[in-house]
Amino acid sequence: MNKFRGMRSAMIVGAGVAGLTAASALARTGWQVEIAEASPDRATAGWGLCLTGPSLRALDALGLADACLAEGYGMRVITHVDVDGIPSDQVELPRLIGARRPAMVGIARPQLHRILHAEAERCGVVVHHGLTVTSVDPQQDLVDVRLSDGTARRVAMLVGADGIRSSVRGLLGFETPVDYLGQMVWRALVPRPGWATGIHQFAGEVNTAGLVPISRSRAYVFLTENGVQPGMLPDSELAARLADLLTVFPGRVEELSPLTSASDSVVRRPVQTAFLTGAWNRGNCVVIGDAAHAPAPQMASGAALAIEDGLVLAEELERHSTVERGAEAFVARRAQRCRTLVQTSVRISGLEQAQRHSEAYRLVDTCHRQMAEPA
Ligand SMILES: Cc1cc2nc3c(=O)[nH]c(=O)nc-3n(C[C@H](O)[C@H](O)[C@H](O)COP(=O)(O)OP(=O)(O)OC[C@H]3O[C@@H](n4cnc5c(N)ncnc54)[C@H](O)[C@@H]3O)c2cc1C
């Protein structure tokens, strides 16, 4: 099975979910890995995310699912609430890491990153903060990389894991548009109400909202604002504006509005997608995670794809005699699954904006079942 015979040194650009998990997966198969991360320190914005079954399955393969379950809040059910505030149905997601463990987990991003960083470092990965790549020169079987601190590396593989606005994509000559879907998504950290033991999703007359527990004491409220131009609001206004947007929802959302106005952690981001059509590699350079395929957040599965990428890349490199062949096999294995998720997330965004909530929920359910298939 182990066919790879070349030098095993990799430079990864970006210490996000994709970069850190790829680093650990590669280091476990004997690669020496350095990461260049642009942020000056490890601080990660404080809102939460949901790790669905495929994320947990991929994290379990790295031995990290239990740490995430311990730090986060395990769940199995999504409750859909209609525009009148009445629960309309409950969807039980597939349990991909065994019947005794939850189907999904809500977790604070800083906790997830702490777990991923600790594992990468345990595997011997060196993470440099405040560093980026300024030029990439693929040679035969090697890559010459220049870094923003003036140093250079000659490595066997360069991995661009630098997110939806990837600059590695540009350095490699790949062009892909980043599409704005006409929605802004809000997140606010709040105390967890006792009734929030799974995900709640609330249909609204204009927007949609929801609640995801991320620990016994905390949850995050999300709201997707439809039909707005992308733009910034002053941080000082975010909590009050989100609380306002929530007041029009009936039922249990009424409880969330005051919690949100007291929140000191509210963010508002554009809903954007990107998908790199064709190859994701040039020789021994490859892009992964959101840099190659960024879905809209409605499926809560971008992190799943990012984590799977790292595992599949490491597997395919073991199966092939050169980095280039391994990278090509990686792309061949990943492209369809990632394209389907990105396209489905765009359709869900459109259905939400057309207020076709039950169709959106059915599509989410179908896509979660497709994602349950092995990566
Ligand atoms: C509002 C929102 C909510 C979401 N909720 C969920 C959810 O609940 N569940 C889920 O699975 N997914 C969710 N996602 C998607 C998920 O966050 C992404 O798919 C995932 O973070 C992608 O990981 P990544 O490592 O590819 O990119 P990122 O997480 O963006 O990480 C990229 C890293 O690269 C660094 N970087 C950027 N440029 C450079 C550079 N030039 N040089 C060096 N470093 C650089 C960045 O600082 C960052 O650390 C959500 C996304 C959004 C926007």
GROMACS .gro file of C-alpha atoms and ligand atoms in nm:
model
  428
    1MET     CA    1   0.000   0.000   0.000
    2ASN     CA    2   0.277   0.248   0.090
    3LYS     CA    3   0.412   0.344  -0.254
    4PHE     CA    4   0.538   0.693  -0.184
    5ARG     CA    5   0.917   0.707  -0.209
    6GLY     CA    6   1.000   1.080  -0.233
    7MET     CA    7   1.112   1.338   0.021
    8ARG     CA    8   0.837   1.403   0.276
    9SER     CA    9   0.842   1.773   0.360
   10ALA     CA   10   0.542   2.002   0.329
   11MET     CA   11   0.469   2.370   0.374
   12ILE     CA   12   0.102   2.438   0.451
   13VAL     CA   13  -0.036   2.789   0.419
   14GLY     CA   14  -0.309   2.856   0.677
   15ALA     CA   15  -0.366   2.710   1.025
   16GLY     CA   16  -0.744   2.686   0.996
   17VAL     CA   17  -0.946   2.367   1.018
   18ALA     CA   18  -0.812   2.236   0.684
   19GLY     CA   19  -0.447   2.328   0.741
   20LEU     CA   20  -0.424   2.192   1.095
   21THR     CA   21  -0.598   1.863   1.020
   22ALA     CA   22  -0.398   1.808   0.699
   23ALA     CA   23  -0.080   1.878   0.896
   24SER     CA   24  -0.166   1.614   1.158
   25ALA     CA   25  -0.273   1.358   0.897
   26LEU     CA   26   0.050   1.410   0.698
   27ALA     CA   27   0.275   1.412   1.004
   28ARG     CA   28   0.127   1.078   1.110
   29THR     CA   29   0.247   0.927   0.782
   30GLY     CA   30   0.601   1.054   0.826
   31TRP     CA   31   0.585   1.402   0.673
   32GLN     CA   32   0.777   1.694   0.820
   33VAL     CA   33   0.526   1.977   0.819
   34GLU     CA   34   0.552   2.351   0.873
   35ILE     CA   35   0.252   2.583   0.867
   36ALA     CA   36   0.268   2.952   0.772
   37GLU     CA   37  -0.031   3.125   0.933
   38ALA     CA   38  -0.096   3.493   0.860
   39SER     CA   39  -0.261   3.574   1.195
   40PRO     CA   40  -0.008   3.700   1.448
   41ASP     CA   41  -0.141   3.470   1.721
   42ARG     CA   42  -0.379   3.182   1.782
   43ALA     CA   43  -0.677   3.395   1.879
   44THR     CA   44  -0.982   3.276   1.685
   45ALA     CA   45  -1.311   3.465   1.669
   46GLY     CA   46  -1.532   3.346   1.949
   47TRP     CA   47  -1.849   3.221   1.787
   48GLY     CA   48  -1.938   2.855   1.756
   49LEU     CA   49  -1.990   2.600   1.488
   50CYS     CA   50  -2.167   2.269   1.446
   51LEU     CA   51  -1.966   1.958   1.366
   52THR     CA   52  -2.204   1.724   1.187
   53GLY     CA   53  -2.153   1.347   1.144
   54PRO     CA   54  -1.894   1.364   0.864
   55SER     CA   55  -1.682   1.612   1.068
   56LEU     CA   56  -1.698   1.385   1.372
   57ARG     CA   57  -1.616   1.078   1.163
   58ALA     CA   58  -1.309   1.250   1.016
   59LEU     CA   59  -1.204   1.382   1.358
   60ASP     CA   60  -1.251   1.031   1.500
   61ALA     CA   61  -1.006   0.900   1.240
   62LEU     CA   62  -0.754   1.143   1.392
   63GLY     CA   63  -0.853   1.037   1.745
   64LEU     CA   64  -1.002   1.381   1.818
   65ALA     CA   65  -1.380   1.326   1.821
   66ASP     CA   66  -1.396   1.251   2.194
   67ALA     CA   67  -1.202   1.567   2.280
   68CYS     CA   68  -1.453   1.769   2.076
   69LEU     CA   69  -1.745   1.591   2.244
   70ALA     CA   70  -1.594   1.667   2.585
   71GLU     CA   71  -1.545   2.038   2.505
   72GLY     CA   72  -1.871   2.084   2.314
   73TYR     CA   73  -2.234   1.977   2.335
   74GLY     CA   74  -2.344   1.650   2.175
   75MET     CA   75  -2.679   1.642   1.991
   76ARG     CA   76  -2.886   1.426   1.763
   77VAL     CA   77  -3.196   1.623   1.657
   78ILE     CA   78  -3.277   1.934   1.451
   79THR     CA   79  -3.618   2.081   1.536
   80HIS     CA   80  -3.781   2.293   1.265
   81VAL     CA   81  -4.020   2.560   1.387
   82ASP     CA   82  -4.266   2.719   1.141
   83VAL     CA   83  -4.344   3.087   1.087
   84ASP     CA   84  -4.615   3.073   1.356
   85GLY     CA   85  -4.364   2.952   1.615
   86ILE     CA   86  -4.500   2.593   1.613
   87PRO     CA   87  -4.252   2.300   1.589
   88SER     CA   88  -4.327   2.140   1.250
   89ASP     CA   89  -4.087   1.844   1.246
   90GLN     CA   90  -3.778   1.689   1.393
   91VAL     CA   91  -3.492   1.545   1.190
   92GLU     CA   92  -3.261   1.290   1.345
   93LEU     CA   93  -2.919   1.302   1.180
   94PRO     CA   94  -2.717   0.986   1.109
   95ARG     CA   95  -2.484   0.883   1.393
   96LEU     CA   96  -2.163   0.826   1.205
   97ILE     CA   97  -1.936   0.753   1.501
   98GLY     CA   98  -2.153   0.484   1.657
   99ALA     CA   99  -2.494   0.451   1.816
  100ARG     CA  100  -2.361   0.541   2.162
  101ARG     CA  101  -2.211   0.871   2.057
  102PRO     CA  102  -2.397   1.183   1.937
  103ALA     CA  103  -2.480   1.259   1.574
  104MET     CA  104  -2.327   1.608   1.593
  105VAL     CA  105  -2.161   1.844   1.834
  106GLY     CA  106  -2.182   2.220   1.879
  107ILE     CA  107  -1.849   2.367   1.985
  108ALA     CA  108  -1.688   2.709   2.033
  109ARG     CA  109  -1.438   2.777   1.754
  110PRO     CA  110  -1.152   2.859   1.991
  111GLN     CA  111  -1.200   2.519   2.162
  112LEU     CA  112  -1.192   2.334   1.830
  113HIS     CA  113  -0.880   2.522   1.723
  114ARG     CA  114  -0.711   2.452   2.054
  115ILE     CA  115  -0.772   2.078   2.005
  116LEU     CA  116  -0.648   2.086   1.644
  117HIS     CA  117  -0.339   2.293   1.733
  118ALA     CA  118  -0.249   2.064   2.024
  119GLU     CA  119  -0.273   1.755   1.802
  120ALA     CA  120  -0.066   1.912   1.523
  121GLU     CA  121   0.204   2.007   1.771
  122ARG     CA  122   0.193   1.663   1.933
  123CYS     CA  123   0.264   1.522   1.585
  124GLY     CA  124   0.569   1.751   1.549
  125VAL     CA  125   0.415   2.013   1.318
  126VAL     CA  126   0.576   2.358   1.347
  127VAL     CA  127   0.323   2.645   1.326
  128HIS     CA  128   0.463   2.993   1.245
  129HIS     CA  129   0.229   3.283   1.319
  130GLY     CA  130   0.243   3.616   1.137
  131LEU     CA  131   0.389   3.448   0.830
  132THR     CA  132   0.270   3.401   0.473
  133VAL     CA  133   0.398   3.281   0.138
  134THR     CA  134   0.501   3.545  -0.115
  135SER     CA  135   0.602   3.329  -0.411
  136VAL     CA  136   0.579   2.969  -0.520
  137ASP     CA  137   0.802   2.816  -0.785
  138PRO     CA  138   0.721   2.452  -0.866
  139GLN     CA  139   1.032   2.262  -0.984
  140GLN     CA  140   1.038   1.902  -1.093
  141ASP     CA  141   0.934   1.699  -0.785
  142LEU     CA  142   1.002   1.998  -0.554
  143VAL     CA  143   0.862   2.341  -0.477
  144ASP     CA  144   1.062   2.654  -0.398
  145VAL     CA  145   0.870   2.873  -0.158
  146ARG     CA  146   0.949   3.228  -0.044
  147LEU     CA  147   0.807   3.354   0.283
  148SER     CA  148   0.713   3.700   0.406
  149ASP     CA  149   0.997   3.702   0.662
  150GLY     CA  150   1.250   3.683   0.376
  151THR     CA  151   1.335   3.316   0.428
  152ALA     CA  152   1.288   3.041   0.171
  153ARG     CA  153   1.208   2.670   0.177
  154ARG     CA  154   1.253   2.389  -0.072
  155VAL     CA  155   0.981   2.133   0.002
  156ALA     CA  156   0.823   1.831  -0.162
  157MET     CA  157   0.471   1.975  -0.141
  158LEU     CA  158   0.297   2.308  -0.087
  159VAL     CA  159  -0.061   2.299   0.045
  160GLY     CA  160  -0.278   2.610   0.021
  161ALA     CA  161  -0.527   2.595   0.310
  162ASP     CA  162  -0.577   2.969   0.336
  163GLY     CA  163  -0.954   2.992   0.316
  164ILE     CA  164  -1.212   3.130   0.076
  165ARG     CA  165  -1.000   3.437  -0.012
  166SER     CA  166  -0.693   3.217  -0.071
  167SER     CA  167  -0.386   3.397  -0.200
  168VAL     CA  168  -0.216   3.064  -0.277
  169ARG     CA  169  -0.483   3.012  -0.544
  170GLY     CA  170  -0.364   3.333  -0.708
  171LEU     CA  171   0.006   3.242  -0.674
  172LEU     CA  172  -0.067   2.916  -0.856
  173GLY     CA  173  -0.256   3.095  -1.132
  174PHE     CA  174  -0.600   2.959  -1.040
  175GLU     CA  175  -0.893   3.191  -1.083
  176THR     CA  176  -1.228   3.139  -0.919
  177PRO     CA  177  -1.500   3.388  -0.832
  178VAL     CA  178  -1.622   3.429  -0.476
  179ASP     CA  179  -2.000   3.466  -0.504
  180TYR     CA  180  -2.211   3.665  -0.262
  181LEU     CA  181  -2.553   3.498  -0.225
  182GLY     CA  182  -2.753   3.801  -0.102
  183GLN     CA  183  -2.756   3.700   0.264
  184MET     CA  184  -2.569   3.813   0.574
  185VAL     CA  185  -2.534   3.558   0.853
  186TRP     CA  186  -2.527   3.660   1.217
  187ARG     CA  187  -2.391   3.467   1.515
  188ALA     CA  188  -2.415   3.562   1.884
  189LEU     CA  189  -2.292   3.375   2.189
  190VAL     CA  190  -2.561   3.352   2.458
  191PRO     CA  191  -2.631   3.149   2.773
  192ARG     CA  192  -2.789   2.813   2.677
  193PRO     CA  193  -3.161   2.803   2.756
  194GLY     CA  194  -3.251   2.475   2.932
  195TRP     CA  195  -3.481   2.365   2.646
  196ALA     CA  196  -3.196   2.388   2.389
  197THR     CA  197  -3.073   2.029   2.383
  198GLY     CA  198  -3.053   2.007   2.002
  199ILE     CA  199  -3.047   2.248   1.709
  200HIS     CA  200  -3.357   2.465   1.663
  201GLN     CA  201  -3.423   2.631   1.332
  202PHE     CA  202  -3.695   2.899   1.316
  203ALA     CA  203  -3.861   3.000   0.987
  204GLY     CA  204  -3.946   3.368   0.966
  205GLU     CA  205  -4.154   3.584   0.732
  206VAL     CA  206  -3.835   3.745   0.601
  207ASN     CA  207  -3.530   3.587   0.766
  208THR     CA  208  -3.445   3.255   0.930
  209ALA     CA  209  -3.298   3.208   1.277
  210GLY     CA  210  -3.174   2.927   1.497
  211LEU     CA  211  -3.004   2.816   1.814
  212VAL     CA  212  -2.713   2.573   1.859
  213PRO     CA  213  -2.586   2.464   2.204
  214ILE     CA  214  -2.205   2.459   2.228
  215SER     CA  215  -2.162   2.358   2.595
  216ARG     CA  216  -2.378   2.298   2.901
  217SER     CA  217  -2.375   2.671   2.970
  218ARG     CA  218  -2.350   2.836   2.627
  219ALA     CA  219  -2.518   2.838   2.287
  220TYR     CA  220  -2.505   3.051   1.977
  221VAL     CA  221  -2.796   3.219   1.810
  222PHE     CA  222  -2.778   3.246   1.432
  223LEU     CA  223  -2.983   3.457   1.198
  224THR     CA  224  -2.971   3.466   0.819
  225GLU     CA  225  -3.070   3.806   0.687
  226ASN     CA  226  -3.213   3.794   0.336
  227GLY     CA  227  -3.189   4.035   0.046
  228VAL     CA  228  -2.925   4.270   0.184
  229GLN     CA  229  -2.615   4.422   0.031
  230PRO     CA  230  -2.290   4.304   0.190
  231GLY     CA  231  -2.143   4.565   0.418
  232MET     CA  232  -2.004   4.634   0.761
  233LEU     CA  233  -2.189   4.766   1.063
  234PRO     CA  234  -2.012   4.918   1.363
  235ASP     CA  235  -1.934   4.646   1.620
  236SER     CA  236  -2.103   4.854   1.889
  237GLU     CA  237  -2.438   4.826   1.703
  238LEU     CA  238  -2.435   4.454   1.626
  239ALA     CA  239  -2.597   4.316   1.943
  240ALA     CA  240  -2.888   4.562   1.938
  241ARG     CA  241  -2.945   4.519   1.562
  242LEU     CA  242  -2.955   4.140   1.591
  243ALA     CA  243  -3.191   4.158   1.888
  244ASP     CA  244  -3.419   4.380   1.676
  245LEU     CA  245  -3.419   4.135   1.387
  246LEU     CA  246  -3.518   3.856   1.627
  247THR     CA  247  -3.813   4.040   1.783
  248VAL     CA  248  -4.039   3.970   1.482
  249PHE     CA  249  -4.017   3.592   1.530
  250PRO     CA  250  -4.295   3.436   1.741
  251GLY     CA  251  -4.261   3.160   2.001
  252ARG     CA  252  -3.935   3.073   2.170
  253VAL     CA  253  -3.727   3.319   1.971
  254GLU     CA  254  -3.881   3.587   2.195
  255GLU     CA  255  -3.658   3.450   2.471
  256LEU     CA  256  -3.349   3.485   2.255
  257SER     CA  257  -3.378   3.852   2.171
  258PRO     CA  258  -3.292   3.980   2.522
  259LEU     CA  259  -3.010   3.724   2.554
  260THR     CA  260  -2.868   3.850   2.226
  261SER     CA  261  -2.883   4.218   2.316
  262ALA     CA  262  -2.672   4.135   2.624
  263SER     CA  263  -2.420   3.930   2.424
  264ASP     CA  264  -2.063   4.061   2.401
  265SER     CA  265  -1.982   3.837   2.106
  266VAL     CA  266  -2.185   3.908   1.792
  267VAL     CA  267  -2.056   3.875   1.435
  268ARG     CA  268  -2.214   3.941   1.094
  269ARG     CA  269  -2.062   3.784   0.784
  270PRO     CA  270  -2.158   3.768   0.413
  271VAL     CA  271  -2.284   3.433   0.285
  272GLN     CA  272  -2.036   3.348   0.011
  273THR     CA  273  -1.937   3.046  -0.190
  274ALA     CA  274  -1.645   2.951  -0.412
  275PHE     CA  275  -1.564   2.641  -0.608
  276LEU     CA  276  -1.246   2.578  -0.804
  277THR     CA  277  -1.347   2.408  -1.128
  278GLY     CA  278  -1.093   2.168  -1.282
  279ALA     CA  279  -0.762   2.080  -1.117
  280TRP     CA  280  -0.684   2.196  -0.762
  281ASN     CA  281  -0.315   2.120  -0.804
  282ARG     CA  282  -0.026   2.242  -1.011
  283GLY     CA  283   0.241   1.975  -0.991
  284ASN     CA  284   0.331   1.935  -0.624
  285CYS     CA  285   0.116   2.230  -0.510
  286VAL     CA  286  -0.246   2.174  -0.410
  287VAL     CA  287  -0.526   2.377  -0.251
  288ILE     CA  288  -0.767   2.229   0.004
  289GLY     CA  289  -1.056   2.334   0.229
  290ASP     CA  290  -1.240   2.660   0.160
  291ALA     CA  291  -0.957   2.762  -0.074
  292ALA     CA  292  -1.086   2.496  -0.316
  293HIS     CA  293  -1.453   2.464  -0.218
  294ALA     CA  294  -1.636   2.697   0.018
  295PRO     CA  295  -2.006   2.617   0.073
  296ALA     CA  296  -2.257   2.857   0.227
  297PRO     CA  297  -2.291   2.785   0.602
  298GLN     CA  298  -2.651   2.656   0.579
  299MET     CA  299  -2.540   2.290   0.563
  300ALA     CA  300  -2.294   2.337   0.854
  301SER     CA  301  -2.055   2.116   0.660
  302GLY     CA  302  -1.767   2.333   0.536
  303ALA     CA  303  -1.550   2.217   0.823
  304ALA     CA  304  -1.641   1.854   0.745
  305LEU     CA  305  -1.511   1.892   0.391
  306ALA     CA  306  -1.199   2.069   0.518
  307ILE     CA  307  -1.117   1.793   0.770
  308GLU     CA  308  -1.190   1.515   0.519
  309ASP     CA  309  -0.955   1.684   0.270
  310GLY     CA  310  -0.657   1.647   0.501
  311LEU     CA  311  -0.726   1.278   0.563
  312VAL     CA  312  -0.786   1.197   0.197
  313LEU     CA  313  -0.475   1.390   0.085
  314ALA     CA  314  -0.256   1.194   0.327
  315GLU     CA  315  -0.416   0.864   0.216
  316GLU     CA  316  -0.372   0.933  -0.156
  317LEU     CA  317  -0.008   1.036  -0.110
  318GLU     CA  318   0.054   0.697   0.052
  319ARG     CA  319  -0.110   0.521  -0.242
  320HIS     CA  320   0.091   0.693  -0.515
  321SER     CA  321   0.458   0.703  -0.596
  322THR     CA  322   0.481   1.081  -0.646
  323VAL     CA  323   0.326   1.389  -0.487
  324GLU     CA  324   0.179   1.499  -0.818
  325ARG     CA  325  -0.001   1.169  -0.873
  326GLY     CA  326  -0.119   1.166  -0.512
  327ALA     CA  327  -0.249   1.522  -0.546
  328GLU     CA  328  -0.431   1.437  -0.869
  329ALA     CA  329  -0.591   1.132  -0.709
  330PHE     CA  330  -0.693   1.348  -0.412
  331VAL     CA  331  -0.870   1.596  -0.640
  332ALA     CA  332  -1.036   1.317  -0.839
  333ARG     CA  333  -1.170   1.167  -0.515
  334ARG     CA  334  -1.290   1.497  -0.366
  335ALA     CA  335  -1.424   1.711  -0.649
  336GLN     CA  336  -1.773   1.564  -0.695
  337ARG     CA  337  -1.858   1.548  -0.324
  338CYS     CA  338  -1.741   1.905  -0.267
  339ARG     CA  339  -1.911   2.043  -0.579
  340THR     CA  340  -2.242   1.881  -0.476
  341LEU     CA  341  -2.224   2.036  -0.130
  342VAL     CA  342  -2.139   2.383  -0.260
  343GLN     CA  343  -2.417   2.368  -0.522
  344THR     CA  344  -2.670   2.238  -0.269
  345SER     CA  345  -2.582   2.515  -0.025
  346VAL     CA  346  -2.651   2.771  -0.302
  347ARG     CA  347  -2.991   2.612  -0.369
  348ILE     CA  348  -3.077   2.615   0.002
  349SER     CA  349  -2.986   2.983   0.020
  350GLY     CA  350  -3.220   3.051  -0.275
  351LEU     CA  351  -3.507   2.854  -0.117
  352GLU     CA  352  -3.462   3.042   0.212
  353GLN     CA  353  -3.478   3.375   0.031
  354ALA     CA  354  -3.794   3.263  -0.150
  355GLN     CA  355  -3.947   3.166   0.189
  356ARG     CA  356  -3.978   2.805   0.067
  357HIS     CA  357  -3.873   2.676   0.408
  358SER     CA  358  -4.007   2.321   0.392
  359GLU     CA  359  -3.832   2.260   0.058
  360ALA     CA  360  -3.511   2.400   0.207
  361TYR     CA  361  -3.539   2.163   0.506
  362ARG     CA  362  -3.599   1.862   0.279
  363LEU     CA  363  -3.294   1.952   0.073
  364VAL     CA  364  -3.081   1.993   0.388
  365ASP     CA  365  -3.197   1.651   0.506
  366THR     CA  366  -3.121   1.486   0.170
  367CYS     CA  367  -2.779   1.647   0.155
  368HIS     CA  368  -2.693   1.536   0.512
  369ARG     CA  369  -2.775   1.180   0.405
  370GLN     CA  370  -2.552   1.212   0.097
  371MET     CA  371  -2.274   1.350   0.314
  372ALA     CA  372  -2.307   1.045   0.541
  373GLU     CA  373  -2.160   0.836   0.257
  374PRO     CA  374  -1.787   0.776   0.308
  375ALA     CA  375  -1.556   1.058   0.190
  376LIG     C1  376  -2.063   3.227   0.947
  376LIG     C2  377  -2.013   3.090   0.916
  376LIG     C3  378  -2.061   2.982   0.987
  376LIG     C4  379  -2.015   2.854   0.961
  376LIG     N1  380  -2.063   2.750   1.033
  376LIG     C5  381  -2.017   2.625   1.009
  376LIG     C6  382  -2.063   2.515   1.086
  376LIG     O1  383  -2.147   2.530   1.176
  376LIG     N2  384  -2.014   2.391   1.057
  376LIG     C7  385  -1.922   2.372   0.957
  376LIG     O2  386  -1.880   2.257   0.934
  376LIG     N3  387  -1.877   2.473   0.882
  376LIG     C8  388  -1.921   2.599   0.907
  376LIG     N4  389  -1.874   2.703   0.833
  376LIG     C9  390  -1.773   2.677   0.730
  376LIG    C10  391  -1.635   2.657   0.793
  376LIG     O3  392  -1.607   2.761   0.884
  376LIG    C11  393  -1.528   2.656   0.684
  376LIG     O4  394  -1.567   2.570   0.580
  376LIG    C12  395  -1.395   2.608   0.742
  376LIG     O5  396  -1.353   2.698   0.843
  376LIG    C13  397  -1.292   2.603   0.631
  376LIG     O6  398  -1.166   2.579   0.688
  376LIG     P1  399  -1.035   2.627   0.613
  376LIG     O7  400  -0.924   2.587   0.702
  376LIG     O8  401  -1.036   2.581   0.473
  376LIG     O9  402  -1.045   2.785   0.607
  376LIG     P2  403  -1.041   2.889   0.726
  376LIG    O10  404  -1.109   2.835   0.844
  376LIG    O11  405  -1.088   3.018   0.668
  376LIG    O12  406  -0.887   2.901   0.763
  376LIG    C14  407  -0.795   2.964   0.677
  376LIG    C15  408  -0.672   3.000   0.759
  376LIG    O13  409  -0.574   3.054   0.669
  376LIG    C16  410  -0.522   3.175   0.724
  376LIG     N5  411  -0.482   3.256   0.609
  376LIG    C17  412  -0.558   3.326   0.522
  376LIG     N6  413  -0.484   3.383   0.428
  376LIG    C18  414  -0.354   3.350   0.456
  376LIG    C19  415  -0.231   3.378   0.393
  376LIG     N7  416  -0.224   3.452   0.281
  376LIG     N8  417  -0.118   3.328   0.448
  376LIG    C20  418  -0.122   3.252   0.561
  376LIG     N9  419  -0.238   3.223   0.624
  376LIG    C21  420  -0.353   3.269   0.572
  376LIG    C22  421  -0.638   3.234   0.802
  376LIG    O14  422  -0.592   3.326   0.901
  376LIG    C23  423  -0.699   3.108   0.863
  376LIG    O15  424  -0.634   3.072   0.984
  376LIG    C24  425  -1.919   2.833   0.857
  376LIG    C25  426  -1.871   2.941   0.784
  376LIG    C26  427  -1.917   3.069   0.813
  376LIG    C27  428  -1.864   3.186   0.732
   0.00000   0.00000   0.00000
